Coordinates of C-alpha atoms and ligand atoms in Angstrom, one line a residue:
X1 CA 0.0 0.0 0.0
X2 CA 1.2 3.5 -1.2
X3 CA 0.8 5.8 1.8
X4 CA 0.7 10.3 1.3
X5 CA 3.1 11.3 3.1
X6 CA 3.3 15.5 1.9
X7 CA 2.1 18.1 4.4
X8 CA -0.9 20.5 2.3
X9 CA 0.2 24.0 2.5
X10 CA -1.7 26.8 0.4
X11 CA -3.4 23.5 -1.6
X12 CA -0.4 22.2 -2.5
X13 CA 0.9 18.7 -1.3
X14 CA 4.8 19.3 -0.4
X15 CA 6.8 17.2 1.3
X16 CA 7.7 18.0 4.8
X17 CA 11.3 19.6 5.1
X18 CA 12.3 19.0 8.8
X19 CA 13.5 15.9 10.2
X20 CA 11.7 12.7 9.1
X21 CA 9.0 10.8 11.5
X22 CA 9.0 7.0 11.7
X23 CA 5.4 5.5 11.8
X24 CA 5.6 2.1 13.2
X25 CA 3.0 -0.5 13.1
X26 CA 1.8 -1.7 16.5
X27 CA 0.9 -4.9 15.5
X28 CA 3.9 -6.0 13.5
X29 CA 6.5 -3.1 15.3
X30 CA 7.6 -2.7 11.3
X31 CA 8.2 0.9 10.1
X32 CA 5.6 1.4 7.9
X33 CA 6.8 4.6 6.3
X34 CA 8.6 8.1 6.8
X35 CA 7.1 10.9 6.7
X36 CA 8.9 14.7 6.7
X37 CA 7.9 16.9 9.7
X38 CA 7.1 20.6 8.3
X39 CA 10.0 22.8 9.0
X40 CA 9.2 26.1 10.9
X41 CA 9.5 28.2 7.9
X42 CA 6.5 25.7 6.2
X43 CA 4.5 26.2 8.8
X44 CA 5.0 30.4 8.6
X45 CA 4.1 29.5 5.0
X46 CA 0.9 27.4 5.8
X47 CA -0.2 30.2 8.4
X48 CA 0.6 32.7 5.7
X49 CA -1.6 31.1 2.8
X50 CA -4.5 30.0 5.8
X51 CA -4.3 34.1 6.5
X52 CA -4.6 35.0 2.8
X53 CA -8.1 32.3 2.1
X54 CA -9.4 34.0 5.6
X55 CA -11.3 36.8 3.6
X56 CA -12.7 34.4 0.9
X57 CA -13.6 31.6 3.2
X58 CA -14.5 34.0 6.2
X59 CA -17.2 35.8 3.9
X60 CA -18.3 33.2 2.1
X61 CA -22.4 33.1 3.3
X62 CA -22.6 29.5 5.5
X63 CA -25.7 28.6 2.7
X64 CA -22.6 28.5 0.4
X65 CA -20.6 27.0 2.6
X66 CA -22.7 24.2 3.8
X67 CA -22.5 22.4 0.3
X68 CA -18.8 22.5 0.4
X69 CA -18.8 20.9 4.3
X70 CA -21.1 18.1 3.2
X71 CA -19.0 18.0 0.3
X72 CA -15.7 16.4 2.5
X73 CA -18.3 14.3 4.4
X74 CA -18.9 12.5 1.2
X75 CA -15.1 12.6 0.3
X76 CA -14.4 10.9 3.5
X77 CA -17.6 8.5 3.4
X78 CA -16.1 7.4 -0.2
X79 CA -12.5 6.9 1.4
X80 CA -13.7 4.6 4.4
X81 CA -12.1 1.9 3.5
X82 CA -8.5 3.4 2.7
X83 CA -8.8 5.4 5.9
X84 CA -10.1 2.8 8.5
X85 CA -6.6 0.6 6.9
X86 CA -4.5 3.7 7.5
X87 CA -5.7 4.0 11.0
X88 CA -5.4 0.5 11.8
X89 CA -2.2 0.2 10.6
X90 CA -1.3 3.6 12.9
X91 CA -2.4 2.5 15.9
X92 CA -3.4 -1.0 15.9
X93 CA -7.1 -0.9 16.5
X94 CA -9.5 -3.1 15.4
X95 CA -10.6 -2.2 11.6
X96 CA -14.6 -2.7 12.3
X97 CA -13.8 0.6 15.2
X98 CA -11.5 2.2 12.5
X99 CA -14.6 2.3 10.1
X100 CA -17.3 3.6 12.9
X101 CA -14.7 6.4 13.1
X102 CA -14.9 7.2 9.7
X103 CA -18.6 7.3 9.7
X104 CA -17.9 9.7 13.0
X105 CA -16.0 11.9 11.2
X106 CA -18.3 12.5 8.1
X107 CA -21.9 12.6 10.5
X108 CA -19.6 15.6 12.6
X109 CA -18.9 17.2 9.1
X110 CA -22.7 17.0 7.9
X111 CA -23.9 18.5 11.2
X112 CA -21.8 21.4 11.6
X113 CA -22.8 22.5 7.8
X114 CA -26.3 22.8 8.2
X115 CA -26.0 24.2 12.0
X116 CA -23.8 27.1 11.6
X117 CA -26.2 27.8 8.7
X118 CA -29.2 28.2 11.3
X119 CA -27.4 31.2 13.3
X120 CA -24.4 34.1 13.8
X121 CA -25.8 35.4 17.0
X122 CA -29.1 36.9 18.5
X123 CA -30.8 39.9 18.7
X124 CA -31.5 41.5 22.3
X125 CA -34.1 43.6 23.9
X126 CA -32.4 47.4 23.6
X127 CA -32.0 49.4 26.8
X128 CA -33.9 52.4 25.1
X129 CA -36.7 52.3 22.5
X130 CA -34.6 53.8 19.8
X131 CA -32.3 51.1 19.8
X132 CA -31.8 47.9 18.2
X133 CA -29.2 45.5 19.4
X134 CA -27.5 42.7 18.3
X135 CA -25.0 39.9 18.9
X136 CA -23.1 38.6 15.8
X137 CA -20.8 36.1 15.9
X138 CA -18.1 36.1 14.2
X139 CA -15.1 33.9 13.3
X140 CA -11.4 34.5 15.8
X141 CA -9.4 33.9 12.2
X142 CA -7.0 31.3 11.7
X143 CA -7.2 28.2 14.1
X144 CA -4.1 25.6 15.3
X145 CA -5.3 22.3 15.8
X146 CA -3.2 20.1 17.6
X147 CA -4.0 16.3 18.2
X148 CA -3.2 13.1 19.7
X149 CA -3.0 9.2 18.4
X150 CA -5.9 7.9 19.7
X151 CA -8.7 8.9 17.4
X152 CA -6.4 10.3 14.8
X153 CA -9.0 11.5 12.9
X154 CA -12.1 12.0 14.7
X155 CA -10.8 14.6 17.6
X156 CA -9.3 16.7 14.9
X157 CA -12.5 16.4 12.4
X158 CA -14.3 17.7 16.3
X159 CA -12.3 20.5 16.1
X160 CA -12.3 21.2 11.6
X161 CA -15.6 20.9 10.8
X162 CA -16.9 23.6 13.5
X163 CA -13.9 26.0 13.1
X164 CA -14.5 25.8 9.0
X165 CA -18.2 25.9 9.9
X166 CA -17.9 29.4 11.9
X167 CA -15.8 30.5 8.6
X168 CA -12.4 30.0 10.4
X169 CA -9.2 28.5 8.4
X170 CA -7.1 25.7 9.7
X171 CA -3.7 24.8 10.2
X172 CA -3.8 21.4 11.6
X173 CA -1.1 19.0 13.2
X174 CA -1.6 15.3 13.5
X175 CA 0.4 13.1 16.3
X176 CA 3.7 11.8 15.5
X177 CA 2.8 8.7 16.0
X178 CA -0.3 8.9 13.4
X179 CA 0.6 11.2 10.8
X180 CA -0.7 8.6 7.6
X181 CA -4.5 8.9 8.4
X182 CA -4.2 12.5 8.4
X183 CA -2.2 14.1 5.4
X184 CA -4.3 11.2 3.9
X185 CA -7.5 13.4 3.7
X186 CA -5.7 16.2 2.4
X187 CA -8.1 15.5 -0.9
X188 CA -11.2 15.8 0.7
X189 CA -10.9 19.8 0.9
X190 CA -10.3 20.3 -2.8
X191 CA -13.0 21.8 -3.1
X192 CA -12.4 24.7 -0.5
X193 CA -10.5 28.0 -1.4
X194 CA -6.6 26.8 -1.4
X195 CA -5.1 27.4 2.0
X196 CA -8.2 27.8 4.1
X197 CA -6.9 23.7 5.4
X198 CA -3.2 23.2 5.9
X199 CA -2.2 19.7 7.2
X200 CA 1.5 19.8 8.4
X201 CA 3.2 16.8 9.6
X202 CA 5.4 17.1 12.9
X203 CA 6.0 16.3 16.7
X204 CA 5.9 18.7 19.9
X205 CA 8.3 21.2 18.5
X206 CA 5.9 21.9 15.3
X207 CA 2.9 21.9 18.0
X208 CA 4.9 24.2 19.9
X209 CA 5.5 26.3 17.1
X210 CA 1.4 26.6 16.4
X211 CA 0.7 27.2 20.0
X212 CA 3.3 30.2 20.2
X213 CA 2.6 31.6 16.9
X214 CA 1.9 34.7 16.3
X215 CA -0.4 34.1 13.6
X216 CA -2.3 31.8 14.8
X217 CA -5.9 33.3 16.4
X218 CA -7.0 30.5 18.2
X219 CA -5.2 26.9 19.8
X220 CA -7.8 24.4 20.0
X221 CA -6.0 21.3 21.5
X222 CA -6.1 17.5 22.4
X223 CA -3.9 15.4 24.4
X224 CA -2.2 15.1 28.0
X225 CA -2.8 17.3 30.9
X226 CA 0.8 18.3 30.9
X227 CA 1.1 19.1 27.0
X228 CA -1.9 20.9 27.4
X229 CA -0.8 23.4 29.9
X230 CA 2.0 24.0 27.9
X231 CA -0.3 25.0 25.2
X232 CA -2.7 26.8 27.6
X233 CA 0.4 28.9 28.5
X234 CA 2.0 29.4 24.8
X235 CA -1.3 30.6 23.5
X236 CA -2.1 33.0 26.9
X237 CA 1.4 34.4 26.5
X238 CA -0.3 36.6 23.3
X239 CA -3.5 36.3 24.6
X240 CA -4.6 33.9 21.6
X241 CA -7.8 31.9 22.2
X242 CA -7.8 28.9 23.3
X243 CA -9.8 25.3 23.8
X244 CA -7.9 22.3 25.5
X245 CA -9.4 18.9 25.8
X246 CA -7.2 16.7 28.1
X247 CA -6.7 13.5 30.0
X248 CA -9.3 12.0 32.2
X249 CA -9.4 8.8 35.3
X250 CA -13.1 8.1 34.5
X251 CA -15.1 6.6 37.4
X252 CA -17.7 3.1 36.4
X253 CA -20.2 3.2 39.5
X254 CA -22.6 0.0 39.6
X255 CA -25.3 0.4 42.1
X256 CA -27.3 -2.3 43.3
X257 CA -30.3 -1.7 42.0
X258 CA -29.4 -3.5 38.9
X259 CA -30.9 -6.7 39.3
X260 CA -29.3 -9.9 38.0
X261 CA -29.4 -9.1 34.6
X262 CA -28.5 -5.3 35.0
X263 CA -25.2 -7.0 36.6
X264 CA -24.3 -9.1 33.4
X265 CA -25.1 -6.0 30.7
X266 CA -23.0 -3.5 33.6
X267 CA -20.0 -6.0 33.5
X268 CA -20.3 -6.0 29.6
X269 CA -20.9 -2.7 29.4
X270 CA -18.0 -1.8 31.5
X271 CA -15.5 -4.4 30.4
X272 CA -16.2 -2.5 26.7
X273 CA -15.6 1.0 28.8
X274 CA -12.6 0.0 29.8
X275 CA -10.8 -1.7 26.8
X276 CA -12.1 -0.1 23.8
X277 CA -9.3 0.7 21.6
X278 CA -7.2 -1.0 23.9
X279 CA -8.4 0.9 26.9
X280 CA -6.5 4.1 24.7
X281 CA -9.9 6.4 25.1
X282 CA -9.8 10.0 27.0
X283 CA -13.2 8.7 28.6
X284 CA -12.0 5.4 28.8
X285 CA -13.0 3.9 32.3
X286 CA -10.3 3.5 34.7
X287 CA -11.5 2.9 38.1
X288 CA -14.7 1.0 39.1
X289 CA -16.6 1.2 42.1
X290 CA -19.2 -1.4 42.7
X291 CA -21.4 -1.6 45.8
X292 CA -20.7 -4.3 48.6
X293 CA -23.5 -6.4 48.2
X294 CA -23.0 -7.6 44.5
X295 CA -19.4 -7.0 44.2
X296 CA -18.2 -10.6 43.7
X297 CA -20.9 -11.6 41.5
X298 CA -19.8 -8.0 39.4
X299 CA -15.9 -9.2 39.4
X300 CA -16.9 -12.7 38.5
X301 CA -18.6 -11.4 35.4
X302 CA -16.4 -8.7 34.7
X303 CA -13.5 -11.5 34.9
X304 CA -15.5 -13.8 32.6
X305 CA -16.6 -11.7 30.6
X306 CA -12.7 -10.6 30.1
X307 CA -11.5 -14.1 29.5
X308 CA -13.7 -14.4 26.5
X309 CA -12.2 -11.5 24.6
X310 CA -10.8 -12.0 21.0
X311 CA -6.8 -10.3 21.3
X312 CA -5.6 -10.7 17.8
X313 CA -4.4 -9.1 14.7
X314 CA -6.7 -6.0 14.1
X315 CA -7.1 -6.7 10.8
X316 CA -8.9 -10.3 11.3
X317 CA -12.5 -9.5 11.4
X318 CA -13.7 -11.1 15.3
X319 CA -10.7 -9.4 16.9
X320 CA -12.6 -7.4 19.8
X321 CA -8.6 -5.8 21.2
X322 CA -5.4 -5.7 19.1
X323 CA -2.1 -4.5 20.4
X324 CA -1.5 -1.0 22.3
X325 CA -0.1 1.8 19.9
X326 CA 3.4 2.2 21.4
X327 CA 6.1 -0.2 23.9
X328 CA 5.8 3.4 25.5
X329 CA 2.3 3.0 26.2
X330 CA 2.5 -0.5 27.0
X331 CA 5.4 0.0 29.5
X332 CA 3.2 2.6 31.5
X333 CA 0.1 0.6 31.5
X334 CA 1.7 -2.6 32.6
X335 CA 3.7 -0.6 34.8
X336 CA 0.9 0.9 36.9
X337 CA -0.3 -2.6 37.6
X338 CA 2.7 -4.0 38.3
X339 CA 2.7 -1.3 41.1
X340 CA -0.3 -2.2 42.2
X341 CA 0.1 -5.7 42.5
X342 CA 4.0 -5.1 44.5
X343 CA 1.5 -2.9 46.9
X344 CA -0.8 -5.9 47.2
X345 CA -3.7 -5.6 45.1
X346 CA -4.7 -8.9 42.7
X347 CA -4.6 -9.2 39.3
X348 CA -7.4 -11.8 38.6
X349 CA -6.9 -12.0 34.9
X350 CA -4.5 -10.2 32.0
X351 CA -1.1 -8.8 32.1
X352 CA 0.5 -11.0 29.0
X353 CA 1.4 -10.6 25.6
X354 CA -1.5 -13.1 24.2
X355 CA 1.5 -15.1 23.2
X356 CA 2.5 -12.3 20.4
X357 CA 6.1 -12.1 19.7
X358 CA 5.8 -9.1 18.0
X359 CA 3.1 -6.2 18.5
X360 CA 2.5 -4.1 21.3
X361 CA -0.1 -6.8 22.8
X362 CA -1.5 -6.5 26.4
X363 CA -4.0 -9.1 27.6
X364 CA -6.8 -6.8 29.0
X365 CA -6.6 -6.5 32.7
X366 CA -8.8 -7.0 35.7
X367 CA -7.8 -6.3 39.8
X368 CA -9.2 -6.0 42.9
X369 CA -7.8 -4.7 45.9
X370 CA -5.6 -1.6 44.7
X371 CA -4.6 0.6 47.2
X372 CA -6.3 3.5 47.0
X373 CA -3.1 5.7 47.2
X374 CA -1.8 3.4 43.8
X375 CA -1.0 5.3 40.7
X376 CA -3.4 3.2 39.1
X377 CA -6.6 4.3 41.0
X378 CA -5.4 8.0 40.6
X379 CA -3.3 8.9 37.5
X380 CA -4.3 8.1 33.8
X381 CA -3.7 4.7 32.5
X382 CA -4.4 4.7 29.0
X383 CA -4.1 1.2 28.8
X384 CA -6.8 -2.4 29.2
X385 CA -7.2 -2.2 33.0
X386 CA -10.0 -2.3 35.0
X387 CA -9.2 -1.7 38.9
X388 CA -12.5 -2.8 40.6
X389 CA -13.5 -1.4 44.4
X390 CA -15.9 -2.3 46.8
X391 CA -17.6 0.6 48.5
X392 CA -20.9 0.8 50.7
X393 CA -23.2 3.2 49.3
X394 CA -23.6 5.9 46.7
X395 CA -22.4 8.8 48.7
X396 CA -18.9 6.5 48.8
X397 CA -18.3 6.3 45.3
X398 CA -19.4 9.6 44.7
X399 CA -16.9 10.9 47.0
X400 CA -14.3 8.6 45.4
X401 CA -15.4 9.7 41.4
X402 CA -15.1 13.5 42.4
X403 CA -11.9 12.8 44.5
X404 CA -9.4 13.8 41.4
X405 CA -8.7 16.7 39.7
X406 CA -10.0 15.1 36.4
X407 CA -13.5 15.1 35.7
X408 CA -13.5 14.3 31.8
X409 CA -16.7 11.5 32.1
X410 CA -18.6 9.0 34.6
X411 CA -20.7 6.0 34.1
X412 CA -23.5 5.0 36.7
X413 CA -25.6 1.9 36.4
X414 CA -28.5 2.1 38.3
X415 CA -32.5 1.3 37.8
X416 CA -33.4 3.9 40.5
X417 CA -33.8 7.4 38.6
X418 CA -33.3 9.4 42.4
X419 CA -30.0 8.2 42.5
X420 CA -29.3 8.2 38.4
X421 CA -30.5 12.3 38.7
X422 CA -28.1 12.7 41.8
X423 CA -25.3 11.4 39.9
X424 CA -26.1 13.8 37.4
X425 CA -26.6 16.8 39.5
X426 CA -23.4 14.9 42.1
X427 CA -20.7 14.2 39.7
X428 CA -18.1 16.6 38.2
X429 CA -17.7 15.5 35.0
X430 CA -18.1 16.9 31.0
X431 CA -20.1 14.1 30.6
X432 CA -22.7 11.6 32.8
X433 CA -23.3 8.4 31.2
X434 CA -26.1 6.3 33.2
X435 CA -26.6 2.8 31.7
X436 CA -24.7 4.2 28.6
X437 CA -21.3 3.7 28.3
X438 CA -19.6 6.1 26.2
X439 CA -22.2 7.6 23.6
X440 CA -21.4 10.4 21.8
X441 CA -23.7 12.1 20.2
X442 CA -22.7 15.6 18.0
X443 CA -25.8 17.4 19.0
X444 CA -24.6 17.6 22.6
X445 CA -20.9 19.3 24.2
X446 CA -18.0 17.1 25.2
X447 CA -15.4 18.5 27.1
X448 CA -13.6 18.3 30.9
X449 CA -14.4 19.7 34.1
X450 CA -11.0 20.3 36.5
X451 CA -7.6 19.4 35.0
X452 CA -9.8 17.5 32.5
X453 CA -10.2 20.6 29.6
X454 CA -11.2 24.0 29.3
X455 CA -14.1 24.7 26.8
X456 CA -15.9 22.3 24.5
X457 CA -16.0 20.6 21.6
X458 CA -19.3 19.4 19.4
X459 CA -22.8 20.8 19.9
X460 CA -23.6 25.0 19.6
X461 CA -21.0 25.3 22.4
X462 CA -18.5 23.3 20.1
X463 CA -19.2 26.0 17.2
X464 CA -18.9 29.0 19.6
X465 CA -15.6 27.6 21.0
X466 CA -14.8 28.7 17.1
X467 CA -16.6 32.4 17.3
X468 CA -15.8 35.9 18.7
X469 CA -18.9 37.8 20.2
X470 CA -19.8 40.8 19.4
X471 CA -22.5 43.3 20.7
X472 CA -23.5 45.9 17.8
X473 CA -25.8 48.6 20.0
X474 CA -27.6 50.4 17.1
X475 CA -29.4 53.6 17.7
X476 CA -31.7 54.9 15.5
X477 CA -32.2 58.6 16.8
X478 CA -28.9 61.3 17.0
X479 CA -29.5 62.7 19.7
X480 CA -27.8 63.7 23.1
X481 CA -28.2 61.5 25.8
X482 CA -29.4 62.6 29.6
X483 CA -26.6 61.0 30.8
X484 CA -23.8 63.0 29.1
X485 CA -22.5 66.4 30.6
X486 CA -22.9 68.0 32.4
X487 CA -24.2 66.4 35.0
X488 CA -25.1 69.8 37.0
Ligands
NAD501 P1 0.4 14.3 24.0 O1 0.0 15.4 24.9 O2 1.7 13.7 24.2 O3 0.4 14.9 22.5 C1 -0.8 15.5 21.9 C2 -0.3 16.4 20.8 O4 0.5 17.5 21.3 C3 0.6 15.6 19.7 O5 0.2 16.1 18.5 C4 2.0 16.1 20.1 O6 2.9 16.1 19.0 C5 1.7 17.5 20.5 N1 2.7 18.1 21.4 C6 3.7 17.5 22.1 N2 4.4 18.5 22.8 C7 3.9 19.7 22.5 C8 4.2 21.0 22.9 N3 5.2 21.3 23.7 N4 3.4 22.0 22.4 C9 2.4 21.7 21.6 N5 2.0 20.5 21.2 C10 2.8 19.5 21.6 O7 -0.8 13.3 24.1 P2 -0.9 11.9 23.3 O8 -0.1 10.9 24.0 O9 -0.8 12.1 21.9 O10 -2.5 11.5 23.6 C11 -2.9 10.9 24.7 C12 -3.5 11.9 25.7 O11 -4.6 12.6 25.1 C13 -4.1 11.3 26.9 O12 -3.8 12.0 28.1 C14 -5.6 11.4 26.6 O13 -6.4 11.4 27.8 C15 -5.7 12.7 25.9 N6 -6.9 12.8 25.1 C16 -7.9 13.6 25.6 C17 -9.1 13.7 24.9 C18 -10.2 14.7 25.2 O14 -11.1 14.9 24.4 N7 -10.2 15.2 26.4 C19 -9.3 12.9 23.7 C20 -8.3 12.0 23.4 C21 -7.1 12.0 24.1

């Protein structure tokens, strides 16, 4: 398979001039291909031709725009195939949740056309009957993306599709670990003025460069908590705007409520929380807290449940968890539970390689009695591990899910709807899933409370991350006001 491996600057494909990224295959640990990083001066040139397609693009009526945004949904629909491979091969994830993420990525593009044709602000009572006041919203300029490996293309199609939507243009950076999927799609914005999407290839020194440039409007960012206070301080330094979406330690509560069968869909449901994409989600769940009375029967299931997992080439339809994406990642997973287990706790089931040689496998792990002061029940994992605790009642593991300073999501099962509201109203998180692991749905905002994010992506608030305010007070009359001078 060929792979594109050219940054898009000014609607040109060029290939990257700084120093030259390896992109490994997880599965196989082959180098799949080298890609150029854009060299600093590129990425002056991709800001410079993203400034120049601001007036055309920025003007351009969203009615005519909207044709243009469901124009790359289609381009992507009609690439699913190459682009759920690409991903794949990236980051090792099963091809049948490569696809879905395709399908994510087009539904996100299709939304955002026909809502930011609906509105550009709102028009408020006036203060005085001669006046006529209005809010229009307009777009900050040029936008930075910056993203991470994980969902290559969907978190930075959650941050294009509104920022183009608003009339913004992009200058985007991929991961270094999955630059194939992206420069990939360069094609599907053809049809837009040339510059208003650049695609540059590059690690942290290329983000760094986006988040500290002076030509850059607005940083909208995904990734760690500690790269994105780097960010948060690059971009504050010029007062740029700014929207960071960061790590999480997501809380599974089970109450028990559930009944029998509750139990078996909540140990399902969380086993899939907790191991999609290799457990290598920002909402991924991290630390479960069961109530006394049903927590053995819970592990047992869970455990079971985990057992009968498919770990496998990604590529082989009926693989449910290929490998992780890096021996980085790998190492710090496996670490955390090897911590945890040296401080006592149990690992009941997982912690091999599936008997891969090669790939980044990790059998999908399940333990009970962590410490609570383990690394693994309070800093991000990022990895196949579910850490299950007893506790005696709902005020306990609401005590323990708001205990961090994350707050990204939270799952509750429950049947009883006083304690699924209190949840809702109880927990500090961007998102509250009851009996609903992990939906997302691009009508509604995602985004972290705490160290978890600032702002939010998808939704109206997701399009006004990508719009300046601003407050026209029209007066009809000339005439002086009571309120001038003098005031004797
Ligand atoms: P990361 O912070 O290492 O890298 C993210 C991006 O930042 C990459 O493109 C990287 O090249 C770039 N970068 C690195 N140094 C930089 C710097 N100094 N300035 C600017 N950019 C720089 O994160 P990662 O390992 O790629 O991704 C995993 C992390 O992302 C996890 O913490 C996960 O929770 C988080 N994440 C959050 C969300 C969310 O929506 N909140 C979604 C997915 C992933």
């Amino acid at each position: 398979m060929g792979y594109e491996t050219r940054c898009l600057i000014g609607g040109e494909l060029v290939e990257g001039a700084g120093a030259s990224i390896e992109v490994e295959n997880p599965a196989s640990e082959e180098i799949v291909a080298k890609v150029g990083s854009a060299s600093l001066e590129q990425l002056d040139l991709a800001v410079e031709k993203a400034t120049a397609a601001k007036s055309s693009w920025g003007r351009m009526p969203a009615v005519d725009r909207a044709p243009l945004l469901h124009g790359i949904a289609t381009a992507l629909r009609e690439k699913t195939d190459e682009l759920a491979l690409l991903m794949t091969t990236e980051i090792g994830r099963p091809l049948t949740e490569s696809a879905d993420e395709v399908e994510w990525c087009a539904a996100c593009f299709d939304y955002y056309a026909e809502v930011a044709r609906s509105e550009i602000g709102r028009v408020i009572p006036p203060i005085e009957a001669s006046q006529f006041s209005v809010v229009v919203k307009e777009p900050h300029g040029v936008v930075g993306c910056i993203v991470p490996w994980n969902f290559p293309l969907l978190l930075l199609i959650w941050k294009l599709a509104p920022a183009l939507a608003a009339g913004n243009t992009v200058v985007a950076k991929p991961s270094e670990l999955t630059p194939l999927s992206t420069l990939a799609i360069a094609d599907a914005f053809a049809g837009l003025p040339a510059g208003t999407v650049n695609l540059l290839a590059g690690a942290g020194e290329i983000g760094a460069a986006i988040s500290g440039h002076p030509g850059i409007d607005c940083v909208a960012f995904t990734g760690s908590v500690a790269t994105g206070q780097k960010v948060g301080m690059a971009a504050a330094a010029r007062n740029a705007r700014v929207n960071l979406e960061m790590g999480g330690k997501d809380p599974f509560i089970v109450c028990d409520d559930i009944g029998v069968d509750g139990l078996q869909v909540a140990a399902e449901g969380g086993a899939w929380a907790a191991y999609l994409n290799a457990g290598q989600v920002c909402t991924s769940s991290e630390r479960f807290y069961v109530m006394e009375s049903i927590f053995d029967e819970y592990v047992d299931a869970f455990v079971q449940h985990t057992r009968s997992l498919v770990i496998g080439d990604p590529l082989e339809p009926g693989t449910d968890l290929g490998p992780m994406v890096s021996a980085a990642q790998r190492g710090k997973a496996l670490g955390q539970v090897e911590e945890a287990v040296a401080a006592g706790a149990e690992l009941l089931t997982g912690g091999g390689n599936a008997g891969f040689e090669q790939g980044h496998y990790l059998e999908p792990c399940v333990l009970t009695g962590v410490p609570a002061e383990a690394d693994l029940l309070r800093e991000e994992t990022f990895g196949p591990v579910a850490p299950i605790v007893p506790v005696k009642d709902l005020d306990e593991a609401i005590a323990l899910a708001n205990g961090l300073d994350f707050g990204l999501g939270a799952n509750i099962y429950t049947r009883d709807l006083k304690r699924a509201i209190r949840c809702v109203k109880e927990v500090r998180a961007g998102s509250v899933w009851i009996n609903d692991p992990l939906t997302d749905n691009d009508a509604g905002p995602f985004g972290g409370f705490k160290n978890s994010g600032i702002g939010r992506e998808l939704g109206t608030e997701g399009l006004d991350a990508f719009r300046e305010a601003k407050h026209a007070h029209i007066d009809t009359e000339i005439e002086v006001k009571e309120w001038w001078y003098p005031y004797g």
